[in-house]
mmCIF file of C-alpha atoms and ligand atoms in Angstrom:
data_model
loop_
_atom_site.group_PDB
_atom_site.id
_atom_site.type_symbol
_atom_site.label_atom_id
_atom_site.label_comp_id
_atom_site.label_asym_id
_atom_site.label_seq_id
_atom_site.Cartn_x
_atom_site.Cartn_y
_atom_site.Cartn_z
ATOM 1 C CA MET I 54 -3.932 7.939 -31.909
ATOM 2 C CA ASP I 55 -6.926 5.783 -31.010
ATOM 3 C CA THR I 56 -10.335 7.326 -31.583
ATOM 4 C CA ARG I 57 -11.444 6.508 -28.023
ATOM 5 C CA ILE I 58 -9.389 7.220 -24.920
ATOM 6 C CA PHE I 59 -10.680 5.673 -21.682
ATOM 7 C CA LEU I 60 -9.453 7.051 -18.361
ATOM 8 C CA ILE I 61 -9.760 4.491 -15.608
ATOM 9 C CA GLY I 62 -8.892 4.433 -11.927
ATOM 10 C CA PHE I 63 -10.257 4.502 -8.406
ATOM 11 C CA MET I 64 -12.807 7.066 -7.183
ATOM 12 C CA GLY I 65 -11.076 10.376 -6.624
ATOM 13 C CA SER I 66 -8.124 9.712 -8.923
ATOM 14 C CA GLY I 67 -8.933 12.757 -11.077
ATOM 15 C CA LYS I 68 -10.316 11.046 -14.205
ATOM 16 C CA SER I 69 -12.918 13.737 -14.947
ATOM 17 C CA THR I 70 -10.647 16.734 -14.401
ATOM 18 C CA LEU I 71 -7.811 15.269 -16.437
ATOM 19 C CA GLY I 72 -10.191 13.886 -19.026
ATOM 20 C CA SER I 73 -11.821 17.213 -19.821
ATOM 21 C CA LYS I 74 -8.404 18.912 -20.099
ATOM 22 C CA LEU I 75 -7.021 16.119 -22.261
ATOM 23 C CA ALA I 76 -10.051 16.234 -24.568
ATOM 24 C CA ARG I 77 -9.572 19.973 -25.091
ATOM 25 C CA ARG I 78 -5.862 19.467 -25.744
ATOM 26 C CA ILE I 79 -6.315 16.772 -28.419
ATOM 27 C CA GLY I 80 -9.563 18.124 -29.911
ATOM 28 C CA TYR I 81 -11.755 15.208 -28.839
ATOM 29 C CA GLN I 82 -15.151 15.396 -27.139
ATOM 30 C CA PHE I 83 -15.198 14.736 -23.394
ATOM 31 C CA MET I 84 -17.684 12.234 -21.921
ATOM 32 C CA ASP I 85 -18.167 11.528 -18.232
ATOM 33 C CA MET I 86 -19.872 8.157 -17.822
ATOM 34 C CA ASP I 87 -21.364 8.956 -14.421
ATOM 35 C CA HIS I 88 -22.938 12.138 -15.817
ATOM 36 C CA LEU I 89 -24.303 10.286 -18.830
ATOM 37 C CA ILE I 90 -25.893 7.671 -16.570
ATOM 38 C CA GLU I 91 -27.403 10.415 -14.398
ATOM 39 C CA GLU I 92 -28.758 12.254 -17.436
ATOM 40 C CA THR I 93 -30.226 9.113 -18.976
ATOM 41 C CA ALA I 94 -31.781 7.908 -15.714
ATOM 42 C CA GLU I 95 -32.781 11.463 -14.694
ATOM 43 C CA MET I 96 -31.491 10.557 -11.241
ATOM 44 C CA SER I 97 -28.305 11.127 -9.276
ATOM 45 C CA ILE I 98 -25.892 8.223 -8.730
ATOM 46 C CA PRO I 99 -26.753 8.029 -4.983
ATOM 47 C CA THR I 100 -30.473 7.869 -5.865
ATOM 48 C CA ILE I 101 -29.829 5.121 -8.430
ATOM 49 C CA PHE I 102 -27.961 3.087 -5.785
ATOM 50 C CA ASN I 103 -30.727 3.735 -3.210
ATOM 51 C CA GLU I 104 -33.719 3.070 -5.406
ATOM 52 C CA HIS I 105 -32.434 0.433 -7.839
ATOM 53 C CA GLY I 106 -29.312 -1.006 -6.193
ATOM 54 C CA GLU I 107 -25.753 -1.451 -7.417
ATOM 55 C CA GLU I 108 -26.567 -4.303 -9.809
ATOM 56 C CA VAL I 109 -28.890 -2.121 -11.882
ATOM 57 C CA PHE I 110 -26.320 0.699 -11.822
ATOM 58 C CA ARG I 111 -23.686 -1.726 -13.220
ATOM 59 C CA LYS I 112 -26.043 -2.793 -16.011
ATOM 60 C CA TRP I 113 -26.663 0.840 -17.015
ATOM 61 C CA GLU I 114 -22.935 1.537 -16.782
ATOM 62 C CA HIS I 115 -22.291 -1.371 -19.177
ATOM 63 C CA ASP I 116 -24.962 -0.203 -21.641
ATOM 64 C CA ILE I 117 -23.644 3.389 -21.715
ATOM 65 C CA LEU I 118 -20.090 2.244 -22.285
ATOM 66 C CA VAL I 119 -21.054 -0.095 -25.112
ATOM 67 C CA GLU I 120 -22.997 2.773 -26.703
ATOM 68 C CA LEU I 121 -19.954 5.071 -26.428
ATOM 69 C CA CYS I 122 -17.898 2.462 -28.293
ATOM 70 C CA SER I 123 -19.902 3.262 -31.433
ATOM 71 C CA ARG I 124 -18.829 6.930 -31.341
ATOM 72 C CA GLU I 125 -15.516 8.457 -32.365
ATOM 73 C CA GLN I 126 -12.966 10.988 -31.116
ATOM 74 C CA LEU I 127 -13.907 10.729 -27.472
ATOM 75 C CA VAL I 128 -12.075 11.003 -24.169
ATOM 76 C CA ILE I 129 -14.159 9.047 -21.656
ATOM 77 C CA ALA I 130 -13.884 9.314 -17.872
ATOM 78 C CA THR I 131 -15.195 5.999 -16.547
ATOM 79 C CA GLY I 132 -16.645 5.322 -13.094
ATOM 80 C CA GLY I 133 -14.150 3.776 -10.662
ATOM 81 C CA GLY I 134 -15.866 0.376 -10.683
ATOM 82 C CA ALA I 135 -16.593 0.150 -14.415
ATOM 83 C CA PRO I 136 -13.438 -1.757 -15.485
ATOM 84 C CA CYS I 137 -14.157 -4.404 -12.839
ATOM 85 C CA HIS I 138 -17.650 -5.399 -13.978
ATOM 86 C CA SER I 139 -19.389 -6.879 -17.049
ATOM 87 C CA GLN I 140 -16.158 -7.527 -19.003
ATOM 88 C CA LEU I 141 -15.816 -3.772 -19.480
ATOM 89 C CA MET I 142 -12.023 -3.806 -19.238
ATOM 90 C CA ASP I 143 -11.881 -6.168 -22.224
ATOM 91 C CA ILE I 144 -14.464 -4.120 -24.094
ATOM 92 C CA MET I 145 -12.490 -0.901 -23.520
ATOM 93 C CA ASN I 146 -9.177 -2.464 -24.522
ATOM 94 C CA ALA I 147 -10.778 -3.741 -27.718
ATOM 95 C CA ASN I 148 -12.233 -0.337 -28.591
ATOM 96 C CA GLY I 149 -9.585 2.232 -27.716
ATOM 97 C CA SER I 150 -6.657 3.197 -25.495
ATOM 98 C CA THR I 151 -7.041 2.681 -21.762
ATOM 99 C CA ILE I 152 -5.080 4.819 -19.308
ATOM 100 C CA TYR I 153 -4.961 3.881 -15.634
ATOM 101 C CA ILE I 154 -4.394 6.853 -13.338
ATOM 102 C CA GLN I 155 -2.680 5.220 -10.374
ATOM 103 C CA LEU I 156 -2.586 6.777 -6.894
ATOM 104 C CA SER I 157 -1.746 5.336 -3.474
ATOM 105 C CA PRO I 158 -4.568 4.556 -1.011
ATOM 106 C CA GLU I 159 -3.352 7.425 1.199
ATOM 107 C CA ALA I 160 -3.428 9.945 -1.676
ATOM 108 C CA LEU I 161 -6.887 8.729 -2.740
ATOM 109 C CA LYS I 162 -8.177 9.037 0.820
ATOM 110 C CA ASN I 163 -6.934 12.621 1.061
ATOM 111 C CA ARG I 164 -8.515 13.545 -2.256
ATOM 112 C CA LEU I 165 -11.825 11.835 -1.420
ATOM 113 C CA ILE I 166 -12.060 13.595 1.946
ATOM 114 C CA ARG I 167 -11.780 16.948 0.150
ATOM 115 C CA SER I 168 -14.172 16.006 -2.672
ATOM 116 C CA ARG I 169 -17.729 17.299 -2.586
ATOM 117 C CA THR I 170 -19.119 14.581 -4.889
ATOM 118 C CA GLU I 171 -21.451 12.247 -3.039
ATOM 119 C CA ARG I 172 -20.318 8.630 -3.529
ATOM 120 C CA PRO I 173 -22.607 5.892 -2.197
ATOM 121 C CA LEU I 174 -19.827 3.325 -1.679
ATOM 122 C CA ILE I 175 -17.937 5.509 0.802
ATOM 123 C CA LYS I 176 -20.753 7.500 2.385
ATOM 124 C CA GLY I 177 -20.508 7.913 6.159
ATOM 125 C CA LYS I 178 -17.042 6.375 6.570
ATOM 126 C CA SER I 179 -14.574 7.838 9.062
ATOM 127 C CA GLU I 180 -11.074 8.688 7.834
ATOM 128 C CA ALA I 181 -9.634 5.418 9.202
ATOM 129 C CA GLU I 182 -12.494 3.331 7.782
ATOM 130 C CA LEU I 183 -12.064 5.053 4.445
ATOM 131 C CA LEU I 184 -8.364 4.209 4.258
ATOM 132 C CA ASP I 185 -9.080 0.541 5.073
ATOM 133 C CA PHE I 186 -11.874 0.428 2.536
ATOM 134 C CA ILE I 187 -9.738 1.962 -0.228
ATOM 135 C CA THR I 188 -6.801 -0.331 0.525
ATOM 136 C CA GLY I 189 -9.001 -3.435 0.331
ATOM 137 C CA LEU I 190 -11.007 -2.499 -2.737
ATOM 138 C CA LEU I 191 -8.025 -1.087 -4.630
ATOM 139 C CA GLY I 192 -6.216 -4.388 -3.988
ATOM 140 C CA GLN I 193 -9.032 -6.213 -5.801
ATOM 141 C CA ARG I 194 -9.457 -3.632 -8.533
ATOM 142 C CA GLU I 195 -5.752 -3.388 -9.405
ATOM 143 C CA LEU I 196 -6.176 -6.771 -11.150
ATOM 144 C CA PHE I 197 -8.432 -5.065 -13.657
ATOM 145 C CA TYR I 198 -6.857 -1.590 -13.719
ATOM 146 C CA SER I 199 -3.425 -3.064 -14.425
ATOM 147 C CA GLN I 200 -4.717 -4.448 -17.731
ATOM 148 C CA ALA I 201 -4.714 -0.863 -19.068
ATOM 149 C CA LYS I 202 -2.545 -0.067 -22.063
ATOM 150 C CA TYR I 203 -0.876 2.765 -20.133
ATOM 151 C CA ILE I 204 -0.351 3.163 -16.397
ATOM 152 C CA VAL I 205 0.485 6.670 -15.222
ATOM 153 C CA LYS I 206 1.179 8.018 -11.750
ATOM 154 C CA GLY I 207 -1.658 10.344 -10.791
ATOM 155 C CA VAL I 208 0.172 12.738 -8.487
ATOM 156 C CA ASN I 209 1.237 15.883 -10.394
ATOM 157 C CA LEU I 210 0.168 14.307 -13.655
ATOM 158 C CA GLN I 211 0.046 16.908 -16.424
ATOM 159 C CA THR I 212 -2.292 16.946 -19.425
ATOM 160 C CA GLU I 213 0.702 17.508 -21.686
ATOM 161 C CA GLU I 214 2.318 14.297 -20.477
ATOM 162 C CA LEU I 215 -0.847 12.331 -21.277
ATOM 163 C CA ALA I 216 -1.208 13.939 -24.698
ATOM 164 C CA ARG I 217 2.441 13.135 -25.559
ATOM 165 C CA LEU I 218 1.980 9.528 -24.446
ATOM 166 C CA LEU I 219 -0.940 9.099 -26.839
ATOM 167 C CA VAL I 220 0.620 10.929 -29.774
ATOM 168 C CA ASP I 221 3.968 9.105 -29.488
ATOM 169 C CA SER I 222 2.441 5.631 -29.326
HETATM 170 C C1 S3P U 58 -17.979 3.953 -8.248
HETATM 171 C C2 S3P U 58 -17.358 5.117 -8.630
HETATM 172 C C3 S3P U 58 -18.118 6.323 -8.967
HETATM 173 C C4 S3P U 58 -19.516 5.967 -9.467
HETATM 174 C C5 S3P U 58 -20.213 5.086 -8.490
HETATM 175 C C6 S3P U 58 -19.461 3.786 -8.211
HETATM 176 C C7 S3P U 58 -17.127 2.772 -7.899
HETATM 177 O O1 S3P U 58 -17.425 7.053 -9.991
HETATM 178 O O2 S3P U 58 -19.454 5.357 -10.725
HETATM 179 O O3 S3P U 58 -20.377 5.813 -7.310
HETATM 180 O O4 S3P U 58 -17.620 1.634 -7.888
HETATM 181 O O5 S3P U 58 -15.909 2.981 -7.658
HETATM 182 P P1 S3P U 58 -16.062 7.916 -9.716
HETATM 183 O O6 S3P U 58 -14.911 6.975 -9.905
HETATM 184 O O7 S3P U 58 -16.119 8.945 -10.797
HETATM 185 O O8 S3P U 58 -16.175 8.472 -8.355
#
């Protein structure tokens, strides 16, 4: 099994929840990139976007991910946009196993509506606007996400299934 497992996918696809369960199951440490960025910057993600802008956020995201690539036995939940910026998809594929958790725009919309995490890219959108936004952005991001080593369907995905996938490969 690779020493780094990267979970990738759109906002709301369940990367953090699955990632922490998977890490426990395989005895790896769990890392949530968004939390690491917030800890390092001593600022929430919405504040980073407001005060520094998305470009700076992407730079910090890149730096954190590169730093994680020097550590071992990690399950890493990446931010939804990470694989689509700064060559990070290539960097992840070169440094571990990437797993894309794939959900439909409709399923993502329903999960994001219920989520309490504040996400600057979707703040203030109505349900219809949100569905349009997800459909458009997911269309662009699929080009990157689909370069993952494994693609798994996110609905009803079990930790055990993920663990087996990694062990059997
Ligand atoms: C983003 C997703 C967020 C966070 C930031 C930008 C994106 O992470 O990194 O708000 O570009 O899709 P989650 O995928 O954990 O929500």
